GROMACS .gro file of C-alpha atoms in nm:
model
  437
    1MET     CA    1  10.384   6.444  10.391
    2ARG     CA    2  10.194   6.584  10.092
    3ILE     CA    3  10.328   6.932  10.009
    4SER     CA    4  10.239   7.196   9.752
    5VAL     CA    5  10.505   7.458   9.673
    6PHE     CA    6  10.381   7.788   9.528
    7GLY     CA    7  10.636   7.973   9.316
    8LEU     CA    8  10.902   7.780   9.124
    9GLY     CA    9  11.183   8.034   9.123
   10TYR     CA   10  11.513   7.980   9.304
   11VAL     CA   11  11.369   7.922   9.651
   12GLY     CA   12  11.061   7.729   9.542
   13CYS     CA   13  11.235   7.506   9.289
   14VAL     CA   14  11.510   7.412   9.536
   15SER     CA   15  11.269   7.363   9.827
   16ALA     CA   16  11.041   7.142   9.616
   17ALA     CA   17  11.321   6.920   9.485
   18CYS     CA   18  11.495   6.888   9.821
   19LEU     CA   19  11.174   6.805  10.009
   20ALA     CA   20  11.085   6.549   9.745
   21SER     CA   21  11.428   6.390   9.781
   22MET     CA   22  11.356   6.354  10.155
   23GLY     CA   23  11.058   6.132  10.071
   24HIS     CA   24  10.773   6.383  10.065
   25GLU     CA   25  10.512   6.391   9.789
   26VAL     CA   26  10.551   6.736   9.632
   27VAL     CA   27  10.357   6.930   9.369
   28GLY     CA   28  10.502   7.258   9.245
   29VAL     CA   29  10.269   7.540   9.142
   30ASP     CA   30  10.352   7.838   8.920
   31VAL     CA   31  10.151   8.078   8.706
   32ASN     CA   32  10.418   8.041   8.438
   33PRO     CA   33  10.328   7.725   8.242
   34GLU     CA   34  10.682   7.707   8.102
   35LYS     CA   35  10.827   7.652   8.450
   36ALA     CA   36  10.569   7.385   8.529
   37GLU     CA   37  10.638   7.213   8.197
   38LEU     CA   38  11.015   7.213   8.257
   39ILE     CA   39  10.976   7.046   8.596
   40SER     CA   40  10.727   6.796   8.456
   41ARG     CA   41  11.000   6.696   8.211
   42GLY     CA   42  11.254   6.661   8.493
   43LEU     CA   43  11.433   6.987   8.412
   44ALA     CA   44  11.509   7.262   8.666
   45PRO     CA   45  11.397   7.613   8.560
   46VAL     CA   46  11.702   7.771   8.730
   47VAL     CA   47  12.078   7.728   8.718
   48GLU     CA   48  12.203   7.595   9.052
   49GLU     CA   49  12.465   7.348   9.168
   50ARG     CA   50  12.307   6.996   9.190
   51ILE     CA   51  11.951   7.116   9.122
   52GLY     CA   52  11.940   6.966   8.771
   53GLU     CA   53  12.030   6.613   8.881
   54LEU     CA   54  11.809   6.633   9.190
   55THR     CA   55  11.506   6.752   8.993
   56ARG     CA   56  11.547   6.480   8.733
   57GLU     CA   57  11.578   6.213   9.002
   58VAL     CA   58  11.269   6.308   9.205
   59VAL     CA   59  11.053   6.361   8.896
   60GLN     CA   60  11.152   6.021   8.757
   61ASP     CA   61  11.072   5.863   9.096
   62GLY     CA   62  10.727   6.026   9.094
   63ARG     CA   63  10.788   6.233   9.408
   64LEU     CA   64  10.773   6.572   9.232
   65ARG     CA   65  10.534   6.704   8.972
   66ALA     CA   66  10.424   7.054   8.870
   67THR     CA   67  10.104   7.230   8.767
   68THR     CA   68   9.947   7.571   8.714
   69ASP     CA   69   9.628   7.460   8.893
   70ALA     CA   70   9.647   7.607   9.245
   71VAL     CA   71   9.312   7.463   9.357
   72ALA     CA   72   9.406   7.107   9.261
   73ALA     CA   73   9.748   7.146   9.426
   74VAL     CA   74   9.599   7.254   9.759
   75ALA     CA   75   9.342   6.976   9.745
   76ALA     CA   76   9.620   6.721   9.691
   77SER     CA   77   9.837   6.844   9.981
   78ASP     CA   78   9.837   6.884  10.358
   79LEU     CA   79  10.082   7.174  10.366
   80SER     CA   80  10.139   7.462  10.124
   81LEU     CA   81  10.482   7.625  10.110
   82ILE     CA   82  10.463   7.979   9.967
   83CYS     CA   83  10.779   8.089   9.785
   84VAL     CA   84  10.654   8.367   9.557
   85GLY     CA   85  10.846   8.689   9.504
   86THR     CA   86  10.809   9.016   9.696
   87PRO     CA   87  10.971   9.270   9.461
   88SER     CA   88  11.046   9.618   9.588
   89ALA     CA   89  10.946   9.958   9.454
   90ALA     CA   90  11.196  10.241   9.406
   91ASN     CA   91  11.115  10.381   9.752
   92GLY     CA   92  11.188  10.047   9.920
   93SER     CA   93  10.830   9.941   9.981
   94LEU     CA   94  10.757   9.578   9.904
   95SER     CA   95  10.494   9.449   9.666
   96THR     CA   96  10.282   9.185   9.838
   97ALA     CA   97  10.063   9.134   9.531
   98PHE     CA   98  10.183   8.777   9.465
   99LEU     CA   99  10.147   8.682   9.832
  100GLU     CA  100   9.796   8.827   9.844
  101ARG     CA  101   9.695   8.643   9.526
  102VAL     CA  102   9.817   8.307   9.658
  103ALA     CA  103   9.657   8.365  10.000
  104GLU     CA  104   9.327   8.441   9.827
  105GLN     CA  105   9.353   8.129   9.608
  106ILE     CA  106   9.435   7.902   9.901
  107GLY     CA  107   9.171   8.060  10.124
  108ARG     CA  108   8.896   7.995   9.869
  109THR     CA  109   9.005   7.630   9.851
  110LEU     CA  110   8.987   7.563  10.227
  111ASP     CA  111   8.654   7.414  10.339
  112GLY     CA  112   8.727   7.313  10.698
  113THR     CA  113   8.685   6.940  10.636
  114ARG     CA  114   9.054   6.887  10.707
  115ARG     CA  115   9.323   7.102  10.863
  116HIS     CA  116   9.554   7.258  10.606
  117THR     CA  117   9.882   7.436  10.693
  118ILE     CA  118  10.008   7.741  10.503
  119VAL     CA  119  10.378   7.819  10.541
  120PHE     CA  120  10.518   8.146  10.406
  121ARG     CA  121  10.879   8.115  10.293
  122SER     CA  122  10.883   8.448  10.106
  123THR     CA  123  11.068   8.742  10.258
  124MET     CA  124  10.823   8.998  10.396
  125LEU     CA  125  10.830   9.282  10.646
  126PRO     CA  126  10.721   9.216  11.005
  127GLY     CA  127  10.343   9.240  11.038
  128THR     CA  128  10.272   9.131  10.680
  129CYS     CA  129  10.154   8.784  10.777
  130GLU     CA  130   9.939   8.872  11.079
  131ASP     CA  131   9.803   9.205  10.952
  132LEU     CA  132   9.754   9.127  10.581
  133LEU     CA  133   9.781   8.762  10.481
  134ILE     CA  134   9.600   8.588  10.767
  135PRO     CA  135   9.299   8.824  10.731
  136ILE     CA  136   9.290   8.741  10.358
  137LEU     CA  137   9.300   8.368  10.432
  138GLU     CA  138   9.026   8.399  10.696
  139ARG     CA  139   8.805   8.619  10.480
  140ALA     CA  140   8.836   8.395  10.173
  141SER     CA  141   8.777   8.073  10.369
  142GLY     CA  142   8.538   8.184  10.641
  143LEU     CA  143   8.763   7.992  10.882
  144LYS     CA  144   8.987   8.086  11.175
  145ALA     CA  145   9.368   8.072  11.161
  146GLY     CA  146   9.522   7.863  11.438
  147THR     CA  147   9.197   7.674  11.479
  148HIS     CA  148   9.070   7.551  11.143
  149PHE     CA  149   9.399   7.593  10.954
  150GLY     CA  150   9.759   7.660  11.051
  151VAL     CA  151   9.984   7.946  10.942
  152ALA     CA  152  10.361   7.972  10.980
  153VAL     CA  153  10.649   8.187  10.856
  154ASN     CA  154  10.959   7.985  10.774
  155PRO     CA  155  11.228   8.213  10.623
  156GLU     CA  156  11.489   8.050  10.403
  157PHE     CA  157  11.864   8.093  10.437
  158LEU     CA  158  11.962   7.969  10.093
  159ARG     CA  159  12.247   8.132   9.903
  160GLU     CA  160  12.207   8.122   9.527
  161GLY     CA  161  12.479   7.902   9.380
  162THR     CA  162  12.494   7.677   9.690
  163SER     CA  163  12.125   7.658   9.778
  164VAL     CA  164  12.092   7.278   9.763
  165ARG     CA  165  12.384   7.238  10.002
  166ASP     CA  166  12.238   7.511  10.223
  167PHE     CA  167  11.898   7.340  10.232
  168PHE     CA  168  12.046   7.016  10.365
  169ASP     CA  169  12.296   7.190  10.594
  170PRO     CA  170  12.116   7.503  10.720
  171PRO     CA  171  12.276   7.743  10.971
  172LYS     CA  172  11.947   7.738  11.161
  173THR     CA  173  11.575   7.674  11.114
  174VAL     CA  174  11.331   7.949  11.212
  175ILE     CA  175  10.959   7.877  11.252
  176GLY     CA  176  10.715   8.154  11.330
  177GLU     CA  177  10.397   7.969  11.426
  178SER     CA  178  10.032   8.062  11.468
  179ASP     CA  179   9.984   7.770  11.710
  180ARG     CA  180  10.174   7.477  11.858
  181GLU     CA  181  10.028   7.214  11.625
  182THR     CA  182  10.139   7.413  11.322
  183GLY     CA  183  10.488   7.457  11.463
  184ASP     CA  184  10.516   7.084  11.529
  185LEU     CA  185  10.419   7.004  11.170
  186VAL     CA  186  10.670   7.248  11.017
  187ALA     CA  187  10.946   7.132  11.251
  188ALA     CA  188  10.881   6.775  11.134
  189LEU     CA  189  10.976   6.879  10.779
  190TYR     CA  190  11.331   6.952  10.894
  191ARG     CA  191  11.364   6.691  11.168
  192ASP     CA  192  11.660   6.515  11.007
  193LEU     CA  193  11.853   6.833  10.918
  194PRO     CA  194  12.132   6.983  11.131
  195GLY     CA  195  12.127   7.328  11.292
  196GLU     CA  196  11.937   7.477  11.584
  197VAL     CA  197  11.559   7.516  11.551
  198PHE     CA  198  11.395   7.838  11.673
  199ARG     CA  199  11.017   7.838  11.724
  200VAL     CA  200  10.909   8.196  11.768
  201PRO     CA  201  10.617   8.437  11.716
  202ILE     CA  202  10.546   8.510  11.350
  203PRO     CA  203  10.681   8.870  11.349
  204VAL     CA  204  11.011   8.752  11.500
  205ALA     CA  205  11.052   8.503  11.215
  206GLU     CA  206  10.975   8.774  10.960
  207MET     CA  207  11.231   9.010  11.113
  208THR     CA  208  11.503   8.743  11.136
  209LYS     CA  209  11.547   8.733  10.760
  210TYR     CA  210  11.592   9.110  10.747
  211ALA     CA  211  11.842   9.108  11.032
  212ASP     CA  212  12.048   8.845  10.850
  213ASN     CA  213  12.041   9.009  10.507
  214ALA     CA  214  12.101   9.358  10.641
  215PHE     CA  215  12.409   9.231  10.826
  216HIS     CA  216  12.534   9.044  10.521
  217ALA     CA  217  12.501   9.363  10.317
  218VAL     CA  218  12.677   9.567  10.588
  219LYS     CA  219  12.962   9.314  10.598
  220ILE     CA  220  13.015   9.337  10.223
  221GLY     CA  221  13.004   9.716  10.228
  222PHE     CA  222  13.244   9.728  10.523
  223ALA     CA  223  13.495   9.495  10.360
  224ASN     CA  224  13.482   9.686  10.031
  225GLU     CA  225  13.540  10.022  10.199
  226ILE     CA  226  13.836   9.878  10.392
  227GLY     CA  227  13.965   9.745  10.060
  228ALA     CA  228  13.932  10.084   9.891
  229VAL     CA  229  14.120  10.264  10.171
  230ALA     CA  230  14.387   9.994  10.192
  231GLN     CA  231  14.446  10.007   9.818
  232ALA     CA  232  14.484  10.386   9.831
  233LEU     CA  233  14.752  10.340  10.099
  234GLY     CA  234  14.931  10.068   9.904
  235ILE     CA  235  14.824   9.790  10.143
  236ASP     CA  236  14.699   9.443  10.049
  237SER     CA  237  14.350   9.445  10.200
  238HIS     CA  238  14.324   9.066  10.201
  239ARG     CA  239  14.624   9.044  10.434
  240VAL     CA  240  14.455   9.299  10.660
  241MET     CA  241  14.133   9.097  10.659
  242ASP     CA  242  14.321   8.773  10.726
  243ILE     CA  243  14.428   8.924  11.058
  244PHE     CA  244  14.082   9.068  11.125
  245LEU     CA  245  13.916   8.732  11.063
  246ALA     CA  246  14.161   8.545  11.285
  247ASP     CA  247  13.977   8.693  11.585
  248ARG     CA  248  13.691   8.445  11.624
  249LYS     CA  249  13.605   8.566  11.973
  250LEU     CA  250  13.514   8.931  11.914
  251ASN     CA  251  13.485   8.962  11.536
  252VAL     CA  252  13.230   8.805  11.305
  253SER     CA  253  13.229   8.497  11.079
  254PRO     CA  254  13.422   8.502  10.750
  255ALA     CA  255  13.109   8.489  10.531
  256TYR     CA  256  13.103   8.783  10.285
  257LEU     CA  257  13.401   8.949  10.452
  258ARG     CA  258  13.629   8.960  10.153
  259PRO     CA  259  13.678   9.283   9.959
  260GLY     CA  260  13.535   9.229   9.614
  261PHE     CA  261  13.276   9.375   9.382
  262ALA     CA  262  12.949   9.543   9.477
  263PHE     CA  263  12.667   9.324   9.604
  264GLY     CA  264  12.343   9.267   9.416
  265GLY     CA  265  12.080   9.000   9.358
  266SER     CA  266  11.717   8.961   9.454
  267CYS     CA  267  11.767   8.973   9.834
  268LEU     CA  268  12.023   9.213   9.980
  269PRO     CA  269  11.933   9.536   9.792
  270LYS     CA  270  11.559   9.470   9.816
  271ASP     CA  271  11.565   9.377  10.184
  272LEU     CA  272  11.784   9.673  10.278
  273ARG     CA  273  11.544   9.910  10.101
  274GLY     CA  274  11.252   9.741  10.275
  275LEU     CA  275  11.406   9.767  10.620
  276VAL     CA  276  11.506  10.132  10.574
  277TYR     CA  277  11.156  10.208  10.441
  278ALA     CA  278  10.997  10.041  10.744
  279ALA     CA  279  11.227  10.234  10.981
  280ARG     CA  280  11.144  10.562  10.808
  281ARG     CA  281  10.771  10.494  10.839
  282ALA     CA  282  10.826  10.426  11.210
  283ASP     CA  283  11.026  10.752  11.244
  284VAL     CA  284  11.340  10.559  11.342
  285SER     CA  285  11.676  10.689  11.224
  286VAL     CA  286  11.905  10.420  11.077
  287PRO     CA  287  12.200  10.616  10.936
  288LEU     CA  288  12.427  10.313  10.883
  289LEU     CA  289  12.170  10.098  10.707
  290SER     CA  290  12.042  10.389  10.500
  291HIS     CA  291  12.395  10.451  10.370
  292VAL     CA  292  12.485  10.092  10.281
  293LEU     CA  293  12.325  10.106   9.935
  294PRO     CA  294  12.489  10.442   9.853
  295ALA     CA  295  12.820  10.290   9.972
  296ASN     CA  296  12.757   9.994   9.741
  297GLU     CA  297  12.680  10.232   9.457
  298ALA     CA  298  13.006  10.418   9.524
  299HIS     CA  299  13.195  10.087   9.503
  300LEU     CA  300  13.028  10.010   9.170
  301GLN     CA  301  13.132  10.355   9.047
  302ARG     CA  302  13.494  10.281   9.149
  303ALA     CA  303  13.489   9.984   8.911
  304ILE     CA  304  13.338  10.189   8.630
  305ASP     CA  305  13.600  10.460   8.686
  306LEU     CA  306  13.874  10.197   8.645
  307VAL     CA  307  13.731  10.105   8.304
  308ILE     CA  308  13.711  10.470   8.203
  309GLY     CA  309  14.066  10.523   8.328
  310ALA     CA  310  14.195  10.244   8.102
  311ASP     CA  311  14.109  10.472   7.806
  312ARG     CA  312  14.007  10.185   7.576
  313ARG     CA  313  13.672  10.167   7.395
  314LYS     CA  314  13.636   9.791   7.335
  315VAL     CA  315  13.548   9.616   7.661
  316GLY     CA  316  13.533   9.243   7.727
  317LEU     CA  317  13.314   9.167   8.031
  318PHE     CA  318  13.357   8.823   8.187
  319GLY     CA  319  13.056   8.753   8.409
  320LEU     CA  320  12.708   8.902   8.420
  321SER     CA  321  12.504   8.733   8.696
  322PHE     CA  322  12.507   8.890   9.042
  323LYS     CA  323  12.732   8.614   9.181
  324PRO     CA  324  12.911   8.303   9.051
  325GLY     CA  325  12.722   7.977   9.014
  326THR     CA  326  12.383   8.123   8.924
  327ASP     CA  327  12.206   8.277   8.624
  328ASP     CA  328  12.023   8.537   8.835
  329LEU     CA  329  12.067   8.881   8.677
  330ARG     CA  330  11.832   9.074   8.907
  331GLU     CA  331  12.006   9.384   9.042
  332SER     CA  332  12.340   9.243   8.932
  333PRO     CA  333  12.611   9.510   8.959
  334LEU     CA  334  12.762   9.365   8.642
  335VAL     CA  335  12.436   9.430   8.455
  336GLU     CA  336  12.439   9.785   8.592
  337MET     CA  337  12.802   9.828   8.485
  338ALA     CA  338  12.725   9.699   8.136
  339GLU     CA  339  12.427   9.933   8.104
  340ARG     CA  340  12.632  10.238   8.207
  341LEU     CA  341  12.924  10.154   7.982
  342LEU     CA  342  12.690  10.110   7.686
  343GLY     CA  343  12.534  10.446   7.772
  344LYS     CA  344  12.880  10.602   7.751
  345GLY     CA  345  12.938  10.455   7.407
  346TYR     CA  346  13.166  10.164   7.490
  347ASP     CA  347  13.176   9.866   7.253
  348LEU     CA  348  13.092   9.571   7.479
  349ARG     CA  349  13.101   9.192   7.454
  350ILE     CA  350  12.996   8.967   7.742
  351TYR     CA  351  13.061   8.606   7.845
  352ASP     CA  352  12.896   8.422   8.136
  353ALA     CA  353  12.891   8.043   8.133
  354ASN     CA  354  12.569   8.032   8.339
  355VAL     CA  355  12.367   8.287   8.143
  356THR     CA  356  12.180   8.166   7.837
  357LEU     CA  357  11.921   8.410   7.707
  358SER     CA  358  11.679   8.139   7.599
  359ARG     CA  359  11.672   7.991   7.953
  360LEU     CA  360  11.597   8.315   8.136
  361MET     CA  361  11.236   8.348   8.248
  362GLY     CA  362  11.002   8.522   8.487
  363ALA     CA  363  11.127   8.817   8.691
  364ASN     CA  364  11.486   8.736   8.592
  365ARG     CA  365  11.412   8.773   8.221
  366ALA     CA  366  11.191   9.079   8.273
  367TYR     CA  367  11.469   9.253   8.465
  368VAL     CA  368  11.737   9.205   8.202
  369GLU     CA  369  11.499   9.295   7.918
  370GLN     CA  370  11.438   9.625   8.094
  371ARG     CA  371  11.802   9.700   8.173
  372LEU     CA  372  11.983   9.538   7.878
  373PRO     CA  373  11.727   9.498   7.597
  374HIS     CA  374  12.006   9.428   7.344
  375LEU     CA  375  12.172   9.156   7.552
  376ALA     CA  376  12.139   8.904   7.268
  377ASP     CA  377  12.373   9.120   7.059
  378LEU     CA  378  12.629   9.147   7.339
  379LEU     CA  379  12.630   8.795   7.488
  380THR     CA  380  12.848   8.521   7.345
  381ASP     CA  381  12.908   8.160   7.450
  382SER     CA  382  13.282   8.188   7.387
  383ALA     CA  383  13.526   8.340   7.636
  384GLN     CA  384  13.788   8.349   7.361
  385GLU     CA  385  13.557   8.554   7.139
  386VAL     CA  386  13.520   8.812   7.417
  387LEU     CA  387  13.898   8.823   7.464
  388ASP     CA  388  13.952   8.869   7.089
  389HIS     CA  389  13.715   9.165   7.097
  390ALA     CA  390  13.855   9.326   7.409
  391GLU     CA  391  14.101   9.611   7.439
  392VAL     CA  392  14.042   9.597   7.815
  393CYS     CA  393  13.923   9.293   8.015
  394VAL     CA  394  13.681   9.334   8.306
  395VAL     CA  395  13.673   9.014   8.514
  396GLY     CA  396  13.359   8.951   8.722
  397CYS     CA  397  13.376   8.571   8.759
  398LYS     CA  398  13.628   8.289   8.805
  399ASP     CA  399  13.496   8.030   8.560
  400GLN     CA  400  13.772   7.800   8.434
  401ALA     CA  401  13.713   7.909   8.075
  402VAL     CA  402  13.774   8.269   8.181
  403LEU     CA  403  14.088   8.181   8.378
  404ASP     CA  404  14.218   7.994   8.073
  405VAL     CA  405  14.170   8.279   7.824
  406LEU     CA  406  14.316   8.536   8.063
  407THR     CA  407  14.649   8.356   8.038
  408ARG     CA  408  14.643   8.479   7.676
  409ALA     CA  409  14.543   8.837   7.759
  410GLY     CA  410  14.889   8.965   7.667
  411ASP     CA  411  14.935   9.333   7.738
  412ARG     CA  412  14.564   9.412   7.758
  413PRO     CA  413  14.464   9.595   8.079
  414VAL     CA  414  14.287   9.356   8.320
  415ILE     CA  415  14.044   9.500   8.574
  416ASP     CA  416  13.987   9.235   8.840
  417LEU     CA  417  13.659   9.262   9.034
  418VAL     CA  418  13.678   8.919   9.203
  419ARG     CA  419  14.046   8.875   9.302
  420LEU     CA  420  14.168   8.614   9.057
  421PRO     CA  421  14.353   8.310   9.196
  422ASP     CA  422  14.684   8.454   9.067
  423ALA     CA  423  14.607   8.812   9.178
  424GLU     CA  424  14.914   8.822   9.401
  425GLN     CA  425  15.139   8.760   9.099
  426ARG     CA  426  14.939   8.979   8.864
  427ARG     CA  427  14.969   9.283   9.093
  428ALA     CA  428  15.326   9.328   8.973
  429GLU     CA  429  15.222   9.327   8.606
  430PRO     CA  430  15.157   9.651   8.416
  431GLY     CA  431  14.792   9.695   8.320
  432TYR     CA  432  14.651   9.480   8.602
  433VAL     CA  433  14.442   9.649   8.869
  434GLY     CA  434  14.232   9.492   9.141
  435LEU     CA  435  13.923   9.650   9.290
  436GLY     CA  436  14.027   9.698   9.653
  437TRP     CA  437  14.357   9.509   9.664
   0.00000   0.00000   0.00000
């Protein structure tokens, strides 16, 4: 199948490369010429497990190319996969500006001579597709959705850091379809992949993503609060959760249910705000969901209080991205921690093996430039250099280089946000403290 993928961030880049590796002819589209140029050279614009090799392979084989020309991309494809961002405002409302722009561009390109299918992969609140995007497509094209062109919502369930694996081994496939023919075409994309396929009305597909991410966020918040209480009572929270997770009949899956650091990233905080905002507009009370982000903020503050309690001014921060295995800094709790510590006058040095300032781009770069404009002065490519600087070590990742230098930490206080592999032994050492265990 000939496919155009709009938006070459984490979801778009991975979707484009994976679909191309399955034998499809794919053209990636992005307004950022640097991203298009990177892919054209066989380089992935994001840091992800396996994405570099996969991108190089499919570009060399001629199955993936990239452009900034949306009109040419639509003309050269039968299906357009929309993976642009939907950033949130402070009140939780989502910006649909990028979705509207792409819908307008695609709509103007459609002429009715052949049936084109538009598939929205971006996360958006229920009603966005039918009430906003389809009218834009119909108005711009003069054609009728479900008749002259197909529309579907196909939410992704890709975790940053393991997104290539998740693409080829999805927990499920959800297709919200405007008509049967469209659903058949989208289902054909994933025919050879495992997992149950759900073909549902478009609003159901939109809501599914929010249900998943809200629950993931609730699970993390729940585990972290249990960890905080257990620690206060002198109990190892991970032993408690081992027992909790052994009940596979009444309790939930193990995913995310390990006490650790606060959650962040481009999905969970944004989607929680969006869902709470939508509930508020509908005059529906959601006290649990509306308190998950404050609970997450309280957990972040616990970590900051541990640093303050160490009473040392030179801080070595190991890790900066919102989770291991990615360079995504958007709404990273480690970025927030760094910003607050700098504001309090701490002398900070940072190491993250996946974060290179020159490689950051788009919304990711804009976010860190806003929150940590002096990151270039703080970031180093040497874990040892950070250790040499540090009077107290704050550990937010488990990279091997970090594990190696921590064996030389000596009597420096170590604040563990991720439960290091040797946490059980370290708990008996003076100066070591875990966040929730």
